[in-house]
Amino acid sequence: MFSLVLQLCLAALTLAAPIDSDPTFTVQADAWQYGTGGGILGFIVLVIDVLAWMEILKSNRPPLHKILWCVLIFILPVVGVIIYWLFADRAKHNSGAGYEPIA
């Protein structure tokens, strides 16, 4: 039953792909039209999110608070980082000692 549902989903995806009857290829001089700017912006957001995660995991917060902040940043990458840097009271929880020992 699962394989039938999977095959139907894959068939629906292939039918949803756009097909152009006139395949003409043109070269554009402006790479921003093809999403390069979005790729650069996405990479910057990724780097900022990773830096925020490292700061959260190094802090002396309780584990539940660390998880909640990390989940917020994972679900809302841009807004989550802004909320974290505005409302997290980073100076109070910055231990500066590195990661906590597990045992």
PDB file of C-alpha atoms in Angstrom:
ATOM      1  CA  MET A   1       0.000   0.000   0.000  1.00  0.00           C
ATOM      2  CA  PHE A   2       2.828   2.381   0.899  1.00  0.00           C
ATOM      3  CA  SER A   3       4.650   1.753  -2.383  1.00  0.00           C
ATOM      4  CA  LEU A   4       1.465   2.475  -4.341  1.00  0.00           C
ATOM      5  CA  VAL A   5       1.016   5.811  -2.545  1.00  0.00           C
ATOM      6  CA  LEU A   6       4.682   6.634  -3.112  1.00  0.00           C
ATOM      7  CA  GLN A   7       4.428   5.836  -6.827  1.00  0.00           C
ATOM      8  CA  LEU A   8       1.324   8.001  -7.169  1.00  0.00           C
ATOM      9  CA  CYS A   9       3.075  10.888  -5.425  1.00  0.00           C
ATOM     10  CA  LEU A  10       6.080  10.579  -7.726  1.00  0.00           C
ATOM     11  CA  ALA A  11       3.809  10.438 -10.774  1.00  0.00           C
ATOM     12  CA  ALA A  12       2.039  13.587  -9.592  1.00  0.00           C
ATOM     13  CA  LEU A  13       5.391  15.341  -9.213  1.00  0.00           C
ATOM     14  CA  THR A  14       6.434  14.461 -12.762  1.00  0.00           C
ATOM     15  CA  LEU A  15       3.157  15.745 -14.130  1.00  0.00           C
ATOM     16  CA  ALA A  16       3.559  18.987 -12.193  1.00  0.00           C
ATOM     17  CA  ALA A  17       6.895  19.797 -13.858  1.00  0.00           C
ATOM     18  CA  PRO A  18       6.587  22.560 -16.453  1.00  0.00           C
ATOM     19  CA  ILE A  19       7.151  21.482 -20.036  1.00  0.00           C
ATOM     20  CA  ASP A  20       7.978  24.102 -22.626  1.00  0.00           C
ATOM     21  CA  SER A  21       7.053  23.353 -26.212  1.00  0.00           C
ATOM     22  CA  ASP A  22       9.685  25.761 -27.559  1.00  0.00           C
ATOM     23  CA  PRO A  23      13.006  25.088 -25.830  1.00  0.00           C
ATOM     24  CA  THR A  24      15.031  28.191 -26.647  1.00  0.00           C
ATOM     25  CA  PHE A  25      17.996  28.992 -24.489  1.00  0.00           C
ATOM     26  CA  THR A  26      19.208  32.534 -24.009  1.00  0.00           C
ATOM     27  CA  VAL A  27      22.195  33.722 -22.063  1.00  0.00           C
ATOM     28  CA  GLN A  28      21.533  36.574 -19.673  1.00  0.00           C
ATOM     29  CA  ALA A  29      24.324  38.818 -18.504  1.00  0.00           C
ATOM     30  CA  ASP A  30      22.596  39.562 -15.213  1.00  0.00           C
ATOM     31  CA  ALA A  31      23.006  36.622 -12.811  1.00  0.00           C
ATOM     32  CA  TRP A  32      20.680  38.199 -10.232  1.00  0.00           C
ATOM     33  CA  GLN A  33      17.732  37.187 -12.396  1.00  0.00           C
ATOM     34  CA  TYR A  34      18.565  33.527 -11.795  1.00  0.00           C
ATOM     35  CA  GLY A  35      18.579  33.629  -8.027  1.00  0.00           C
ATOM     36  CA  THR A  36      22.272  34.123  -7.327  1.00  0.00           C
ATOM     37  CA  GLY A  37      21.411  36.974  -4.996  1.00  0.00           C
ATOM     38  CA  GLY A  38      19.016  34.728  -3.122  1.00  0.00           C
ATOM     39  CA  GLY A  39      21.730  32.104  -2.803  1.00  0.00           C
ATOM     40  CA  ILE A  40      24.170  34.598  -1.345  1.00  0.00           C
ATOM     41  CA  LEU A  41      21.532  35.970   1.010  1.00  0.00           C
ATOM     42  CA  GLY A  42      20.561  32.438   2.043  1.00  0.00           C
ATOM     43  CA  PHE A  43      24.199  31.603   2.779  1.00  0.00           C
ATOM     44  CA  ILE A  44      24.548  34.724   4.942  1.00  0.00           C
ATOM     45  CA  VAL A  45      21.402  33.765   6.887  1.00  0.00           C
ATOM     46  CA  LEU A  46      22.787  30.231   7.325  1.00  0.00           C
ATOM     47  CA  VAL A  47      26.085  31.537   8.717  1.00  0.00           C
ATOM     48  CA  ILE A  48      24.299  33.884  11.135  1.00  0.00           C
ATOM     49  CA  ASP A  49      22.023  31.035  12.279  1.00  0.00           C
ATOM     50  CA  VAL A  50      24.992  28.729  12.903  1.00  0.00           C
ATOM     51  CA  LEU A  51      26.741  31.457  14.913  1.00  0.00           C
ATOM     52  CA  ALA A  52      23.594  31.965  16.990  1.00  0.00           C
ATOM     53  CA  TRP A  53      23.293  28.194  17.583  1.00  0.00           C
ATOM     54  CA  MET A  54      26.923  28.038  18.729  1.00  0.00           C
ATOM     55  CA  GLU A  55      26.331  30.925  21.140  1.00  0.00           C
ATOM     56  CA  ILE A  56      23.165  29.286  22.482  1.00  0.00           C
ATOM     57  CA  LEU A  57      24.806  25.896  22.978  1.00  0.00           C
ATOM     58  CA  LYS A  58      27.813  27.479  24.737  1.00  0.00           C
ATOM     59  CA  SER A  59      25.627  29.475  27.133  1.00  0.00           C
ATOM     60  CA  ASN A  60      24.843  28.468  30.713  1.00  0.00           C
ATOM     61  CA  ARG A  61      21.081  28.271  30.118  1.00  0.00           C
ATOM     62  CA  PRO A  62      19.074  25.226  31.206  1.00  0.00           C
ATOM     63  CA  PRO A  63      18.937  22.545  28.488  1.00  0.00           C
ATOM     64  CA  LEU A  64      15.223  23.109  27.833  1.00  0.00           C
ATOM     65  CA  HIS A  65      15.813  26.808  27.152  1.00  0.00           C
ATOM     66  CA  LYS A  66      18.666  25.959  24.794  1.00  0.00           C
ATOM     67  CA  ILE A  67      16.446  23.558  22.874  1.00  0.00           C
ATOM     68  CA  LEU A  68      13.626  26.088  22.632  1.00  0.00           C
ATOM     69  CA  TRP A  69      15.918  28.832  21.317  1.00  0.00           C
ATOM     70  CA  CYS A  70      17.481  26.444  18.778  1.00  0.00           C
ATOM     71  CA  VAL A  71      14.044  25.272  17.595  1.00  0.00           C
ATOM     72  CA  LEU A  72      12.886  28.881  17.228  1.00  0.00           C
ATOM     73  CA  ILE A  73      15.905  29.718  15.081  1.00  0.00           C
ATOM     74  CA  PHE A  74      15.459  26.518  13.062  1.00  0.00           C
ATOM     75  CA  ILE A  75      11.776  27.195  12.327  1.00  0.00           C
ATOM     76  CA  LEU A  76      12.120  30.960  11.744  1.00  0.00           C
ATOM     77  CA  PRO A  77      15.719  31.526  10.569  1.00  0.00           C
ATOM     78  CA  VAL A  78      15.622  35.296  10.084  1.00  0.00           C
ATOM     79  CA  VAL A  79      12.963  36.291  12.614  1.00  0.00           C
ATOM     80  CA  GLY A  80      14.246  33.786  15.192  1.00  0.00           C
ATOM     81  CA  VAL A  81      17.750  35.254  15.189  1.00  0.00           C
ATOM     82  CA  ILE A  82      16.352  38.766  15.513  1.00  0.00           C
ATOM     83  CA  ILE A  83      14.139  37.687  18.429  1.00  0.00           C
ATOM     84  CA  TYR A  84      17.088  35.887  20.044  1.00  0.00           C
ATOM     85  CA  TRP A  85      19.431  38.865  19.786  1.00  0.00           C
ATOM     86  CA  LEU A  86      16.784  41.289  21.054  1.00  0.00           C
ATOM     87  CA  PHE A  87      15.186  39.328  23.905  1.00  0.00           C
ATOM     88  CA  ALA A  88      17.551  36.548  25.049  1.00  0.00           C
ATOM     89  CA  ASP A  89      19.575  38.507  27.643  1.00  0.00           C
ATOM     90  CA  ARG A  90      22.771  37.214  26.071  1.00  0.00           C
ATOM     91  CA  ALA A  91      25.193  38.917  28.482  1.00  0.00           C
ATOM     92  CA  LYS A  92      23.612  37.233  31.509  1.00  0.00           C
ATOM     93  CA  HIS A  93      23.871  33.724  30.050  1.00  0.00           C
ATOM     94  CA  ASN A  94      27.267  34.027  28.371  1.00  0.00           C
ATOM     95  CA  SER A  95      29.563  31.821  30.407  1.00  0.00           C
ATOM     96  CA  GLY A  96      32.583  32.234  28.139  1.00  0.00           C
ATOM     97  CA  ALA A  97      33.840  28.825  29.247  1.00  0.00           C
ATOM     98  CA  GLY A  98      32.784  26.799  26.205  1.00  0.00           C
ATOM     99  CA  TYR A  99      30.608  23.723  26.047  1.00  0.00           C
ATOM    100  CA  GLU A 100      29.227  22.033  29.158  1.00  0.00           C
ATOM    101  CA  PRO A 101      30.637  18.625  30.079  1.00  0.00           C
ATOM    102  CA  ILE A 102      28.166  15.811  29.459  1.00  0.00           C
ATOM    103  CA  ALA A 103      29.066  13.741  32.490  1.00  0.00           C
TER     104      ALA A 103
END
